[in-house]
């Protein structure tokens, strides 16, 4: 096969491959750089990632999407976005004043919707994931009011659960944007968290929740509800709890 035939085969191959991935592959070149179109696309993706990190959280949007569900709004100990980005430790602790407004009860689970590093992801997917997951839980489960947390890291959920008396916490949080996705939502499940003591090894995580390009709501909710049921049976989450789902559909949850 001549060099010309090889080049033509490669040109035909890349478009077919790009239909199956958001990765930037086979972009070609213009001189020593990228073609203008792909360079502009890269710059636009970078701008979208920056906007996702710095755009303010709108808890009112999430509360409106959760109309009919009780919600509570809290902030972390980080007073503003620059401090939040520079001091991750403050994003893991509740604001002392806001802590007093959290209702205390014998809750089985509390859902925390946290801005994290992409408020866009939370605005677009947070409420839908709360509704999809709660719909799969047994009616006997005591679900706390949904907590909407600003300037929050994943571990803020430990503080929330401890303050409210919840047995487990699910934190829906905006994940760090990449050059292919600025709207990715993560879900972190922790059983009986202890603020300042619980580590990431004690959590279960579902990542890249963002239909249609990422994990669909019904798939993520099915996996999460199944993990929650098994967490109660085992009395643990994290490395001791594995997702054993064979199919991407809802799994039965223990009612105990």
Short mmCIF file of N, CA and C in Angstrom, two decimals, residues 119-220:
data_model
loop_
_atom_site.label_atom_id
_atom_site.label_comp_id
_atom_site.label_asym_id
_atom_site.label_seq_id
_atom_site.Cartn_x
_atom_site.Cartn_y
_atom_site.Cartn_z
N UNK A 119 -20.66 24.24 39.35
CA UNK A 119 -22.05 24.57 39.68
C UNK A 119 -22.97 24.21 38.51
N UNK A 120 -22.44 24.26 37.31
CA UNK A 120 -23.25 23.90 36.13
C UNK A 120 -23.74 22.47 36.23
N UNK A 121 -22.87 21.55 36.64
CA UNK A 121 -23.26 20.14 36.77
C UNK A 121 -24.39 19.99 37.77
N UNK A 122 -24.31 20.71 38.87
CA UNK A 122 -25.33 20.61 39.91
C UNK A 122 -26.65 21.21 39.43
N UNK A 123 -26.59 22.35 38.77
CA UNK A 123 -27.81 22.97 38.26
C UNK A 123 -28.52 22.06 37.27
N UNK A 124 -27.75 21.36 36.43
CA UNK A 124 -28.35 20.56 35.36
C UNK A 124 -28.77 19.16 35.81
N UNK A 125 -28.07 18.59 36.79
CA UNK A 125 -28.30 17.18 37.11
C UNK A 125 -28.64 16.89 38.58
N UNK A 126 -28.39 17.83 39.49
CA UNK A 126 -28.54 17.55 40.92
C UNK A 126 -29.94 17.14 41.32
N UNK A 127 -30.92 17.96 41.00
CA UNK A 127 -32.30 17.67 41.41
C UNK A 127 -32.81 16.39 40.78
N UNK A 128 -32.48 16.16 39.51
CA UNK A 128 -32.94 14.95 38.83
C UNK A 128 -32.41 13.70 39.51
N UNK A 129 -31.16 13.75 39.99
CA UNK A 129 -30.59 12.58 40.65
C UNK A 129 -31.20 12.36 42.03
N UNK A 130 -31.53 13.42 42.74
CA UNK A 130 -32.21 13.27 44.03
C UNK A 130 -33.55 12.58 43.82
N UNK A 131 -34.32 13.05 42.86
CA UNK A 131 -35.64 12.47 42.61
C UNK A 131 -35.54 11.03 42.11
N UNK A 132 -34.61 10.76 41.21
CA UNK A 132 -34.48 9.41 40.67
C UNK A 132 -34.06 8.41 41.73
N UNK A 133 -33.21 8.85 42.67
CA UNK A 133 -32.73 7.93 43.71
C UNK A 133 -33.79 7.70 44.78
N UNK A 134 -34.42 8.75 45.25
CA UNK A 134 -35.43 8.59 46.30
C UNK A 134 -36.61 7.76 45.80
N UNK A 135 -36.89 7.82 44.51
CA UNK A 135 -38.00 7.03 43.95
C UNK A 135 -37.74 5.54 44.06
N UNK A 136 -36.48 5.12 44.20
CA UNK A 136 -36.14 3.70 44.28
C UNK A 136 -35.98 3.20 45.71
N UNK A 137 -36.04 4.09 46.68
CA UNK A 137 -35.87 3.67 48.07
C UNK A 137 -37.19 3.14 48.64
N UNK A 138 -37.13 2.17 49.53
CA UNK A 138 -38.34 1.69 50.18
C UNK A 138 -39.04 2.82 50.93
N UNK A 139 -40.35 2.77 50.99
CA UNK A 139 -41.10 3.84 51.63
C UNK A 139 -40.82 3.94 53.12
N UNK A 140 -40.28 2.87 53.72
CA UNK A 140 -40.00 2.91 55.16
C UNK A 140 -38.74 3.70 55.47
N UNK A 141 -37.94 4.01 54.47
CA UNK A 141 -36.72 4.78 54.73
C UNK A 141 -37.09 6.21 55.11
N UNK A 142 -36.42 6.70 56.13
CA UNK A 142 -36.62 8.08 56.59
C UNK A 142 -35.60 8.97 55.91
N UNK A 143 -36.08 9.77 54.97
CA UNK A 143 -35.20 10.64 54.17
C UNK A 143 -35.26 12.06 54.72
N UNK A 144 -34.12 12.61 55.06
CA UNK A 144 -34.04 13.96 55.62
C UNK A 144 -34.31 15.01 54.55
N UNK A 145 -34.61 16.23 54.95
CA UNK A 145 -34.68 17.32 53.97
C UNK A 145 -33.38 17.41 53.17
N UNK A 146 -33.51 17.74 51.90
CA UNK A 146 -32.33 17.85 51.04
C UNK A 146 -31.53 19.09 51.43
N UNK A 147 -30.24 18.91 51.59
CA UNK A 147 -29.35 20.01 51.99
C UNK A 147 -28.66 20.56 50.74
N UNK A 148 -28.81 21.85 50.49
CA UNK A 148 -28.17 22.52 49.37
C UNK A 148 -26.96 23.27 49.92
N UNK A 149 -25.77 22.84 49.53
CA UNK A 149 -24.55 23.32 50.17
C UNK A 149 -23.69 24.13 49.20
N UNK A 150 -23.31 25.33 49.64
CA UNK A 150 -22.51 26.24 48.83
C UNK A 150 -21.05 26.22 49.27
N UNK A 151 -20.13 26.34 48.32
CA UNK A 151 -18.67 26.28 48.56
C UNK A 151 -18.32 24.99 49.29
N UNK A 152 -18.84 23.88 48.78
CA UNK A 152 -18.75 22.61 49.52
C UNK A 152 -17.88 21.59 48.82
N UNK A 153 -17.11 20.86 49.63
CA UNK A 153 -16.36 19.68 49.19
C UNK A 153 -17.15 18.43 49.61
N UNK A 154 -16.70 17.28 49.13
CA UNK A 154 -17.41 16.03 49.42
C UNK A 154 -17.54 15.80 50.92
N UNK A 155 -16.46 16.02 51.66
CA UNK A 155 -16.45 15.71 53.09
C UNK A 155 -17.37 16.60 53.91
N UNK A 156 -17.91 17.67 53.32
CA UNK A 156 -18.90 18.47 54.05
C UNK A 156 -20.10 17.60 54.41
N UNK A 157 -20.37 16.59 53.59
CA UNK A 157 -21.47 15.69 53.87
C UNK A 157 -21.31 14.98 55.20
N UNK A 158 -20.06 14.70 55.60
CA UNK A 158 -19.83 14.07 56.91
C UNK A 158 -20.33 14.96 58.03
N UNK A 159 -20.01 16.24 57.92
CA UNK A 159 -20.42 17.22 58.93
C UNK A 159 -21.93 17.35 58.96
N UNK A 160 -22.55 17.38 57.77
CA UNK A 160 -24.01 17.50 57.68
C UNK A 160 -24.70 16.29 58.32
N UNK A 161 -24.27 15.10 57.96
CA UNK A 161 -24.89 13.89 58.50
C UNK A 161 -24.74 13.81 60.01
N UNK A 162 -23.56 14.17 60.50
CA UNK A 162 -23.32 14.14 61.94
C UNK A 162 -24.22 15.13 62.67
N UNK A 163 -24.37 16.33 62.11
CA UNK A 163 -25.19 17.36 62.75
C UNK A 163 -26.67 17.01 62.73
N UNK A 164 -27.12 16.29 61.68
CA UNK A 164 -28.55 15.99 61.54
C UNK A 164 -28.93 14.65 62.15
N UNK A 165 -27.95 13.81 62.45
CA UNK A 165 -28.25 12.50 63.00
C UNK A 165 -28.60 11.48 61.94
N UNK A 166 -28.07 11.65 60.71
CA UNK A 166 -28.38 10.73 59.62
C UNK A 166 -27.41 9.56 59.61
N UNK A 167 -27.93 8.35 59.31
CA UNK A 167 -27.11 7.15 59.29
C UNK A 167 -26.14 7.14 58.12
N UNK A 168 -26.59 7.64 56.99
CA UNK A 168 -25.70 7.72 55.83
C UNK A 168 -25.96 8.99 55.06
N UNK A 169 -25.00 9.37 54.23
CA UNK A 169 -25.12 10.60 53.45
C UNK A 169 -24.74 10.30 52.01
N UNK A 170 -25.50 10.92 51.10
CA UNK A 170 -25.16 10.89 49.68
C UNK A 170 -24.90 12.33 49.26
N UNK A 171 -23.70 12.58 48.76
CA UNK A 171 -23.33 13.92 48.30
C UNK A 171 -23.30 13.92 46.78
N UNK A 172 -24.18 14.71 46.16
CA UNK A 172 -24.13 14.94 44.73
C UNK A 172 -23.33 16.22 44.52
N UNK A 173 -22.21 16.12 43.84
CA UNK A 173 -21.28 17.24 43.78
C UNK A 173 -20.77 17.43 42.36
N UNK A 174 -20.57 18.70 41.98
CA UNK A 174 -20.01 19.01 40.68
C UNK A 174 -18.54 18.60 40.63
N UNK A 175 -18.20 17.77 39.64
CA UNK A 175 -16.84 17.27 39.54
C UNK A 175 -15.94 18.27 38.83
N UNK A 176 -14.63 18.08 39.02
CA UNK A 176 -13.66 18.97 38.38
C UNK A 176 -13.84 18.92 36.86
N UNK A 177 -14.08 20.07 36.21
CA UNK A 177 -14.29 20.06 34.76
C UNK A 177 -13.02 19.65 34.01
N UNK A 178 -13.22 18.96 32.90
CA UNK A 178 -12.13 18.63 32.01
C UNK A 178 -12.34 19.29 30.67
N UNK A 179 -11.48 19.01 29.73
CA UNK A 179 -11.58 19.63 28.42
C UNK A 179 -12.62 18.94 27.54
N UNK A 180 -13.19 17.85 28.04
CA UNK A 180 -14.26 17.19 27.29
C UNK A 180 -15.61 17.30 28.00
N UNK A 181 -15.61 17.67 29.28
CA UNK A 181 -16.86 17.73 30.04
C UNK A 181 -16.76 18.76 31.15
N UNK A 182 -17.69 19.72 31.15
CA UNK A 182 -17.74 20.73 32.20
C UNK A 182 -18.97 20.57 33.07
N UNK A 183 -19.78 19.53 32.82
CA UNK A 183 -21.05 19.36 33.52
C UNK A 183 -21.18 17.99 34.15
N UNK A 184 -20.07 17.41 34.61
CA UNK A 184 -20.10 16.06 35.16
C UNK A 184 -20.43 16.08 36.65
N UNK A 185 -21.41 15.27 37.04
CA UNK A 185 -21.83 15.18 38.43
C UNK A 185 -21.31 13.89 39.04
N UNK A 186 -20.85 13.97 40.28
CA UNK A 186 -20.43 12.79 41.02
C UNK A 186 -21.37 12.53 42.18
N UNK A 187 -21.49 11.27 42.59
CA UNK A 187 -22.30 10.87 43.75
C UNK A 187 -21.43 10.10 44.71
N UNK A 188 -21.36 10.54 45.96
CA UNK A 188 -20.52 9.92 46.98
C UNK A 188 -21.40 9.43 48.14
N UNK A 189 -21.32 8.14 48.41
CA UNK A 189 -22.10 7.51 49.47
C UNK A 189 -21.19 7.15 50.64
N UNK A 190 -21.60 7.55 51.85
CA UNK A 190 -20.82 7.25 53.05
C UNK A 190 -21.75 6.77 54.16
N UNK A 191 -21.41 5.65 54.78
CA UNK A 191 -22.20 5.09 55.88
C UNK A 191 -21.58 5.51 57.21
N UNK A 192 -22.41 6.08 58.07
CA UNK A 192 -22.00 6.56 59.39
C UNK A 192 -20.68 7.34 59.36
N UNK A 193 -20.69 8.45 58.65
CA UNK A 193 -19.47 9.25 58.55
C UNK A 193 -19.13 9.95 59.87
N UNK A 194 -17.84 10.17 60.08
CA UNK A 194 -17.35 10.90 61.24
C UNK A 194 -16.52 12.06 60.75
N UNK A 195 -16.96 13.30 61.00
CA UNK A 195 -16.21 14.47 60.52
C UNK A 195 -14.75 14.44 60.99
N UNK A 196 -13.86 14.66 60.04
CA UNK A 196 -12.45 14.70 60.37
C UNK A 196 -11.80 13.35 60.53
N UNK A 197 -12.59 12.28 60.51
CA UNK A 197 -12.06 10.93 60.70
C UNK A 197 -12.26 10.09 59.44
N UNK A 198 -13.47 10.15 58.86
CA UNK A 198 -13.78 9.37 57.66
C UNK A 198 -12.88 9.78 56.50
N UNK A 199 -12.37 8.80 55.77
CA UNK A 199 -11.50 9.06 54.63
C UNK A 199 -12.20 8.63 53.34
N UNK A 200 -11.59 8.95 52.21
CA UNK A 200 -12.17 8.59 50.92
C UNK A 200 -12.28 7.09 50.73
N UNK A 201 -11.46 6.32 51.44
CA UNK A 201 -11.52 4.86 51.34
C UNK A 201 -12.83 4.32 51.91
N UNK A 202 -13.54 5.14 52.67
CA UNK A 202 -14.80 4.72 53.27
C UNK A 202 -16.01 5.18 52.47
N UNK A 203 -15.79 5.66 51.25
CA UNK A 203 -16.88 6.14 50.41
C UNK A 203 -17.00 5.30 49.14
N UNK A 204 -18.20 5.30 48.58
CA UNK A 204 -18.41 4.76 47.25
C UNK A 204 -18.74 5.92 46.32
N UNK A 205 -18.20 5.88 45.13
CA UNK A 205 -18.36 6.99 44.19
C UNK A 205 -18.91 6.52 42.86
N UNK A 206 -19.87 7.25 42.33
CA UNK A 206 -20.31 7.12 40.95
C UNK A 206 -19.94 8.42 40.25
N UNK A 207 -19.28 8.31 39.12
CA UNK A 207 -18.77 9.49 38.44
C UNK A 207 -19.36 9.64 37.05
N UNK A 208 -19.22 10.85 36.50
CA UNK A 208 -19.61 11.15 35.12
C UNK A 208 -21.11 10.95 34.88
N UNK A 209 -21.92 11.42 35.84
CA UNK A 209 -23.37 11.41 35.66
C UNK A 209 -23.74 12.65 34.86
N UNK A 210 -24.08 12.48 33.61
CA UNK A 210 -24.42 13.62 32.76
C UNK A 210 -25.00 13.13 31.43
N UNK A 211 -26.23 12.68 31.44
CA UNK A 211 -26.83 12.24 30.18
C UNK A 211 -26.95 13.43 29.21
N UNK A 212 -26.84 13.16 27.89
CA UNK A 212 -26.76 11.83 27.27
C UNK A 212 -25.34 11.33 27.07
N UNK A 213 -24.33 12.17 27.33
CA UNK A 213 -22.94 11.78 27.03
C UNK A 213 -22.33 10.90 28.10
N UNK A 214 -22.81 11.02 29.34
CA UNK A 214 -22.29 10.22 30.44
C UNK A 214 -23.32 9.24 30.96
N UNK A 215 -23.20 8.90 32.25
CA UNK A 215 -24.13 7.95 32.86
C UNK A 215 -25.52 8.54 32.98
N UNK A 216 -26.51 7.76 32.59
CA UNK A 216 -27.91 8.20 32.63
C UNK A 216 -28.41 8.22 34.07
N UNK A 217 -29.43 9.04 34.34
CA UNK A 217 -29.97 9.15 35.70
C UNK A 217 -30.47 7.82 36.23
N UNK A 218 -31.24 7.10 35.41
CA UNK A 218 -31.83 5.85 35.89
C UNK A 218 -30.76 4.80 36.18
N UNK A 219 -29.68 4.82 35.41
CA UNK A 219 -28.59 3.88 35.65
C UNK A 219 -27.87 4.24 36.95
N UNK A 220 -27.53 5.52 37.10
CA UNK A 220 -26.82 5.96 38.30
C UNK A 220 -27.68 5.76 39.54
#
